[in-house]
mmCIF file of C-alpha atoms in Angstrom:
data_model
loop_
_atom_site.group_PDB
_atom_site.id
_atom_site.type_symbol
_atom_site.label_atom_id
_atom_site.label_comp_id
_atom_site.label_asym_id
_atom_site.label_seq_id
_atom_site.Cartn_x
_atom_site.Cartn_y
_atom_site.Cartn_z
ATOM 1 C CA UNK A 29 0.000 0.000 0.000
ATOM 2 C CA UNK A 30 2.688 2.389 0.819
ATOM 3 C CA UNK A 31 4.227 1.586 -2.575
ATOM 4 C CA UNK A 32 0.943 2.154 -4.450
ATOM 5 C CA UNK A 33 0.446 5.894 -2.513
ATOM 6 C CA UNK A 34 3.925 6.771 -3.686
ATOM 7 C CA UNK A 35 3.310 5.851 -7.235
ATOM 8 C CA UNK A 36 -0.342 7.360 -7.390
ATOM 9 C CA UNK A 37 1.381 10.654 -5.965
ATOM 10 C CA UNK A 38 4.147 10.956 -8.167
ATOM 11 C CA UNK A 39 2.341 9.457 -11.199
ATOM 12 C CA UNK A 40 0.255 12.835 -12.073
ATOM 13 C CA UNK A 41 3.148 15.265 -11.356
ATOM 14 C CA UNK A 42 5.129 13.187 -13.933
ATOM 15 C CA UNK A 43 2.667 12.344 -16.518
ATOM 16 C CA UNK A 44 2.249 16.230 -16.464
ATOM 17 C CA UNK A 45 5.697 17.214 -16.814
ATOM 18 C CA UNK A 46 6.703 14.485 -19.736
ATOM 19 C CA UNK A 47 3.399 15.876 -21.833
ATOM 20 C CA UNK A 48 4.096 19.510 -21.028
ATOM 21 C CA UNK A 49 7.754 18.127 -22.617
ATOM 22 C CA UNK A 50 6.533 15.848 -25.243
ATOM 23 C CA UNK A 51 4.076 19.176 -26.618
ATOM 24 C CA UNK A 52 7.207 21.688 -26.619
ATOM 25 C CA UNK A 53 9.509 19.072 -28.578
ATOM 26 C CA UNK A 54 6.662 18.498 -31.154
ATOM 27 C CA UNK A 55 4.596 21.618 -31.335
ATOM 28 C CA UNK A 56 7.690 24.040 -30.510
ATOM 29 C CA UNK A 57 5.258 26.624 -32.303
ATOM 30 C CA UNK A 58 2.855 26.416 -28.997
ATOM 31 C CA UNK A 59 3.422 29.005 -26.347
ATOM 32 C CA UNK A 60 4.114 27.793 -22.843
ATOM 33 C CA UNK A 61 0.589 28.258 -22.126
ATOM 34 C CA UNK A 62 -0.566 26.443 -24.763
ATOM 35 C CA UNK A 63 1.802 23.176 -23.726
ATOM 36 C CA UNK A 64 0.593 23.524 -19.880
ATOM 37 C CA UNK A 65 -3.101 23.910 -20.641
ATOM 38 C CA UNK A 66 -2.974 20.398 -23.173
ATOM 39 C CA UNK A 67 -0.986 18.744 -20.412
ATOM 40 C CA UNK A 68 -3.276 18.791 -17.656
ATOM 41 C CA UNK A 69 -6.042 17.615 -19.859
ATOM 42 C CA UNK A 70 -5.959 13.237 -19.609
ATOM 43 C CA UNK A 71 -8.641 10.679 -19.010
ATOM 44 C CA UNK A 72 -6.554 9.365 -15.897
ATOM 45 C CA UNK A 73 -7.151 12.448 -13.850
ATOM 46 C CA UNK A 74 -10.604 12.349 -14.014
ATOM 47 C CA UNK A 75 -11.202 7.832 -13.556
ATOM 48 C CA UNK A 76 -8.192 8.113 -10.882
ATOM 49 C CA UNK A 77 -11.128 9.405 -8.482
ATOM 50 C CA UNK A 78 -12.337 5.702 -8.343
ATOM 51 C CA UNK A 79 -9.449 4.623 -6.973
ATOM 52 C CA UNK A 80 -10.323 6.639 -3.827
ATOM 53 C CA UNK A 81 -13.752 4.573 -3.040
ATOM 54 C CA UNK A 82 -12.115 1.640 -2.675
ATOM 55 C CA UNK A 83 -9.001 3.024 -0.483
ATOM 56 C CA UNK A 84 -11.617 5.001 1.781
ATOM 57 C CA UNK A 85 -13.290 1.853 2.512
ATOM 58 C CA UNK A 86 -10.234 -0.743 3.064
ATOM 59 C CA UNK A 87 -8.748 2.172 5.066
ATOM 60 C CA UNK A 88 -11.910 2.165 7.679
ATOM 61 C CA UNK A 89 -11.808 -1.067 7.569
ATOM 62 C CA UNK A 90 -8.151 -1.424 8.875
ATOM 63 C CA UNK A 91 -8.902 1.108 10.938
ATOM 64 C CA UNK A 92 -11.432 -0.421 12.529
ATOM 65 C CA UNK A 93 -9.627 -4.386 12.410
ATOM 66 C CA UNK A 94 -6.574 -2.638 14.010
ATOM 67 C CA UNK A 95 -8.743 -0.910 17.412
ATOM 68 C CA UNK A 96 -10.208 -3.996 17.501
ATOM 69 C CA UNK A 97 -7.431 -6.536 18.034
ATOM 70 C CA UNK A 98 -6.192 -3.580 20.533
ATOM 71 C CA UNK A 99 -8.851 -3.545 22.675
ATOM 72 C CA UNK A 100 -9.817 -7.275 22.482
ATOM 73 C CA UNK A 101 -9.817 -10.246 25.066
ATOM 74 C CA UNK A 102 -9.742 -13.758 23.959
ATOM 75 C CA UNK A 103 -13.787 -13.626 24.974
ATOM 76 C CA UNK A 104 -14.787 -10.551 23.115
ATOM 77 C CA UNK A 105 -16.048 -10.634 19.084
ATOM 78 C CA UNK A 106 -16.927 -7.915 17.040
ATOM 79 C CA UNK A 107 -19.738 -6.501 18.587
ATOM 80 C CA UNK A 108 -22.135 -2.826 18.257
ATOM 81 C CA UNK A 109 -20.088 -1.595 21.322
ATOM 82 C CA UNK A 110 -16.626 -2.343 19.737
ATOM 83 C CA UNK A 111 -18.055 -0.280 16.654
ATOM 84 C CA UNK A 112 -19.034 2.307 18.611
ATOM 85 C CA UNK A 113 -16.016 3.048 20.852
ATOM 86 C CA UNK A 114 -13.948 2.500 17.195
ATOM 87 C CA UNK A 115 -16.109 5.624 16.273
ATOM 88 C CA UNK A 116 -15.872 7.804 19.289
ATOM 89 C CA UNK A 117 -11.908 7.365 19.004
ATOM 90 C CA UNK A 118 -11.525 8.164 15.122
ATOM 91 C CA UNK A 119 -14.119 10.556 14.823
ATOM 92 C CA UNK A 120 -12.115 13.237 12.971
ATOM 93 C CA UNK A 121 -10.268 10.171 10.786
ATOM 94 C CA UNK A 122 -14.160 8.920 9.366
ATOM 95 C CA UNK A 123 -15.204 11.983 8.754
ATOM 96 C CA UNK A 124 -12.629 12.693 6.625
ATOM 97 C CA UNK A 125 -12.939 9.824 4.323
ATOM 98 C CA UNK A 126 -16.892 10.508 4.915
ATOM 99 C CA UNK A 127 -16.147 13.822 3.224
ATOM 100 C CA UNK A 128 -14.159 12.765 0.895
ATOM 101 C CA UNK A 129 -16.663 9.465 -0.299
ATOM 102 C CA UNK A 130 -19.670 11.336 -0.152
ATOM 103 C CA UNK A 131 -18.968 14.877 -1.117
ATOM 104 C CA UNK A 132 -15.440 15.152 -2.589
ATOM 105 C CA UNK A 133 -15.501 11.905 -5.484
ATOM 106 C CA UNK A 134 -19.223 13.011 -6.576
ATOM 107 C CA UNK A 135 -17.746 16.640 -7.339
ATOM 108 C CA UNK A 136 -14.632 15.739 -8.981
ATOM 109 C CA UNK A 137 -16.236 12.570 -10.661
ATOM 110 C CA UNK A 138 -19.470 14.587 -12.782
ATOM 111 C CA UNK A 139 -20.360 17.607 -10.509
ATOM 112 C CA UNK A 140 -17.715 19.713 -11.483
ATOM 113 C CA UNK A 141 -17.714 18.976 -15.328
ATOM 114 C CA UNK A 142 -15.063 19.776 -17.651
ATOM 115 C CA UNK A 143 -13.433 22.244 -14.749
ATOM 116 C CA UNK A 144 -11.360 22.191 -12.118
ATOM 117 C CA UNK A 145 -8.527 19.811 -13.600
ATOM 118 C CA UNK A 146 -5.603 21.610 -12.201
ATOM 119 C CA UNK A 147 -6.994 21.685 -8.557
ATOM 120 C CA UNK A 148 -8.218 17.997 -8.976
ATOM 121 C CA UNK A 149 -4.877 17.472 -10.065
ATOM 122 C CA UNK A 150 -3.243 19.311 -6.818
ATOM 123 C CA UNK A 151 -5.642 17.422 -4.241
ATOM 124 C CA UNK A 152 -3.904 14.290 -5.965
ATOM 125 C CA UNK A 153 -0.922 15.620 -4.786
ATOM 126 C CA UNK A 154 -2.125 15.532 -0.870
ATOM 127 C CA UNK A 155 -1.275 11.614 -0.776
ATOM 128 C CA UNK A 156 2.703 12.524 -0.855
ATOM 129 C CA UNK A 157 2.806 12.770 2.675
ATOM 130 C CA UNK A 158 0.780 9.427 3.318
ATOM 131 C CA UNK A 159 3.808 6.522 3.008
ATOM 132 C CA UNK A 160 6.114 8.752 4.972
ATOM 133 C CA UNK A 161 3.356 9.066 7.839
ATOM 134 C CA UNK A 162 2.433 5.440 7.237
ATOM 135 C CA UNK A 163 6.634 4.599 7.364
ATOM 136 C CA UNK A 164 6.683 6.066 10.512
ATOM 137 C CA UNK A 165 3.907 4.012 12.558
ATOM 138 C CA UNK A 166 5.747 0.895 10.924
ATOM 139 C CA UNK A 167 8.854 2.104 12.675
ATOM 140 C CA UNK A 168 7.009 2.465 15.793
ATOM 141 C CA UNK A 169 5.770 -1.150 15.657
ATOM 142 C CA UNK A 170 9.268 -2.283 15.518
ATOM 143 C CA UNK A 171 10.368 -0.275 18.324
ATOM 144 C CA UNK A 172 12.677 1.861 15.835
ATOM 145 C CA UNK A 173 12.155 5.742 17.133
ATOM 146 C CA UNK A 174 15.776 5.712 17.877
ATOM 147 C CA UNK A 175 17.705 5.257 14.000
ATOM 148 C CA UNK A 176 18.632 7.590 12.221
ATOM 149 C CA UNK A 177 15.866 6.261 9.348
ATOM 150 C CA UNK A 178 13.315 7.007 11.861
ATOM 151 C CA UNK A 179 14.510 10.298 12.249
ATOM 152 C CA UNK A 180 14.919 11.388 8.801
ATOM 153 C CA UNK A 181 11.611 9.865 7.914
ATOM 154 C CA UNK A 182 10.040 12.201 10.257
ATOM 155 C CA UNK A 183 11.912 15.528 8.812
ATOM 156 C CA UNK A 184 10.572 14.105 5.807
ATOM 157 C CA UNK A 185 6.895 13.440 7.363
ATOM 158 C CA UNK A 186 6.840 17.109 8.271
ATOM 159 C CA UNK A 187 7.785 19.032 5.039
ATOM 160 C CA UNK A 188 5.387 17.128 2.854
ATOM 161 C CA UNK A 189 2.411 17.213 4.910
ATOM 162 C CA UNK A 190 2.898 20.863 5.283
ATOM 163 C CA UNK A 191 4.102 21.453 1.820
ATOM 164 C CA UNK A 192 1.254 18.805 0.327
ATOM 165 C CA UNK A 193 -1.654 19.566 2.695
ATOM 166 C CA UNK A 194 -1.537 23.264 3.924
ATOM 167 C CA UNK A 195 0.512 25.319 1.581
ATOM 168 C CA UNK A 196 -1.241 23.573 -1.001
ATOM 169 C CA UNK A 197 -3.993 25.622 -0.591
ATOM 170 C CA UNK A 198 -2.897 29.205 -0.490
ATOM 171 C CA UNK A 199 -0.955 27.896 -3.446
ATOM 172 C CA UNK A 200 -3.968 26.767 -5.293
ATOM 173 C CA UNK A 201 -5.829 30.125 -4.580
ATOM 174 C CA UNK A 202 -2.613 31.861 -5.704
ATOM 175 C CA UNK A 203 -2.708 30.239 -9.262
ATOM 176 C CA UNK A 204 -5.968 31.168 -9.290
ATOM 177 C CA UNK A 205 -5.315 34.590 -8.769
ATOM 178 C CA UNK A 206 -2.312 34.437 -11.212
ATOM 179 C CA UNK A 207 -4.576 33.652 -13.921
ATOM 180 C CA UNK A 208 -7.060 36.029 -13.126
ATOM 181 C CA UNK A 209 -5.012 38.980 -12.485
ATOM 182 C CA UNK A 210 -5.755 38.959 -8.851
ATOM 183 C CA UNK A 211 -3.772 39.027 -5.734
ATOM 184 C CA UNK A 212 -3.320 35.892 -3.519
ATOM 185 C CA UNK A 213 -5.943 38.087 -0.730
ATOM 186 C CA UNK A 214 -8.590 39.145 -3.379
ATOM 187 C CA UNK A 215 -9.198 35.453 -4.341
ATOM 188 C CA UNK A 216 -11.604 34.450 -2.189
ATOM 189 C CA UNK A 217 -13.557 37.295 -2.353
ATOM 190 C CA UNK A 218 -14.147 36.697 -6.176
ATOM 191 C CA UNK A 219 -14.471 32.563 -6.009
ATOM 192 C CA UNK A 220 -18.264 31.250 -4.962
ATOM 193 C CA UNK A 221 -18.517 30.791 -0.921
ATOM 194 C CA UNK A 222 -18.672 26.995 -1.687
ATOM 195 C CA UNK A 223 -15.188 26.973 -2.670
ATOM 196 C CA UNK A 224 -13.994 28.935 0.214
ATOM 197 C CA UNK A 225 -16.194 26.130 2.531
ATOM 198 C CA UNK A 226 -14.947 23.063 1.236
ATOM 199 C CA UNK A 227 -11.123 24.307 1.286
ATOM 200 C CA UNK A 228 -11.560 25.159 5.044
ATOM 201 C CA UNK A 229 -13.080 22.262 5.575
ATOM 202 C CA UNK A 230 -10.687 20.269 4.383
ATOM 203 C CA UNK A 231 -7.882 21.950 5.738
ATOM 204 C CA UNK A 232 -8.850 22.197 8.926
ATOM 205 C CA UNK A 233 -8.194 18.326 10.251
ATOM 206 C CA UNK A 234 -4.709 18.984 8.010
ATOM 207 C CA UNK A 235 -3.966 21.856 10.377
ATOM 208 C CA UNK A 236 -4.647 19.445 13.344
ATOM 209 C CA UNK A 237 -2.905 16.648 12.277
ATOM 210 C CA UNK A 238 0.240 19.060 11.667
ATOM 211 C CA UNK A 239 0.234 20.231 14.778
ATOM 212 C CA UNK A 240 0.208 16.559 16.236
ATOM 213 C CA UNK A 241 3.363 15.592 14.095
ATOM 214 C CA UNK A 242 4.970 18.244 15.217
ATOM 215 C CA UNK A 243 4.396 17.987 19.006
ATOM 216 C CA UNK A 244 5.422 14.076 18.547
ATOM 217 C CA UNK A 245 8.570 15.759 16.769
ATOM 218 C CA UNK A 246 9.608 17.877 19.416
ATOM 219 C CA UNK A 247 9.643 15.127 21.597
ATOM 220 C CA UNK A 248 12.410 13.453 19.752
ATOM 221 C CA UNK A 249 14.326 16.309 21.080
ATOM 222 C CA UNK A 250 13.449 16.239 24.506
ATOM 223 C CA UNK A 251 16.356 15.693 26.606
ATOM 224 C CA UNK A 252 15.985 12.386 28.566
ATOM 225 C CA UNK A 253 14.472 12.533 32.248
ATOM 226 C CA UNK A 254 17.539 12.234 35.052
ATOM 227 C CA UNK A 255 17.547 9.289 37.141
ATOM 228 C CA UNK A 256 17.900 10.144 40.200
ATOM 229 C CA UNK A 257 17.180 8.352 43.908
ATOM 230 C CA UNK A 258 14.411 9.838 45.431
#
């Protein structure tokens, strides 16, 4: 799975820049503009969506398999109050894929028609952080928070989730603005309210998570507690 995140998050970047390439090598009369705007169009980016319902689902699934073998004695099965203390703990975690099954893959599936590529295109790019993050519970498991891999990992952890799933956002509004001749502030006065919704709802839990990653990073820091005789 970590595998298939990486490749799904670098595939778009890449298939981008080798058709944004390809165009300037064989239409070297095409402007810049021209190239970019061609590049971005491709069936992938638009039947790539379905790849989320499946992942949203396995990934609640897990989820849910992986609270329940934690909280389990050999007597207990799966049972409605199992379910419900899974939900009361990952409340913020379902509602994101909720959001993202029922709202987000309807919209960039048929709502949002022939626009909106290049944004689809950036909330693709989101899932860089996710093997990094996902790395670093593996090293947990195996009792590995004090290599050097573990360390770097989390350096890594940190710059893509802020790079892929905060600053992604002022970024997108900023491209926005660059084609419209507005400034990065006078965006979301002159996008519908909708737009400026959804984005803050779905940075918000980003925001949160950050800040979790980075209080878990400053512990790595921490100096070690003296031991010392009462």
């Amino acid at each position: 799975m970590l595998l298939t995140l990486a490749l799904g998050s670098l595939f778009f970047p890449g298939l981008f820049a080798l058709c944004t390439w390809g165009l300037r090598r064989a239409r070297p009369a095409w402007s810049d503009s021209d190239c970019v705007m061609i590049s971005t169009r491709h069936w992938l980016a638009r039947e790539y969506v379905w790849f989320l319902i499946p992942y949203m689902i396995y990934d609640s699934y897990a989820m849910y398999l992986c609270e329940w073998y934690r909280t389990r004695d050999q007597n207990h099965r799966h049972s409605l109050t199992t379910f419900r203390n899974f939900l009361s703990k990952n409340r913020l975690m379902i509602a994101h894929h909720a959001v993202i099954l029922f709202a987000l893959v309807p919209v960039a599936q048929r709502l949002r028609g022939d626009l909106g590529d290049f944004f689809v295109g950036c909330i693709f790019m989101a899932e860089l952080s996710t093997p990094f993050v996902s790395l670093g519970r593996v090293l947990i498991q195996l009792k590995q928070q004090h290599t050097l891999l573990y360390k770097v990992n989390g350096i890594l952890t940190l710059t893509t989730f802020l790079s892929c799933r905060i600053l992604l956002f002022p970024f997108m509004y900023w491209s926005y603005g660059q084609q419209r001749g507005l400034s990065l502030l006078q965006v979301p006065s002159r996008i519908p309210f909708y737009c400026n919704v959804a984005n803050a709802v779905l940075v918000a839990p980003q925001i949160y998570w950050f800040s979790l990653l980075c209080k878990k990073a400053a512990r790595l820091f921490d100096p070690p507690p003296d031991n010392k005789d009462g």
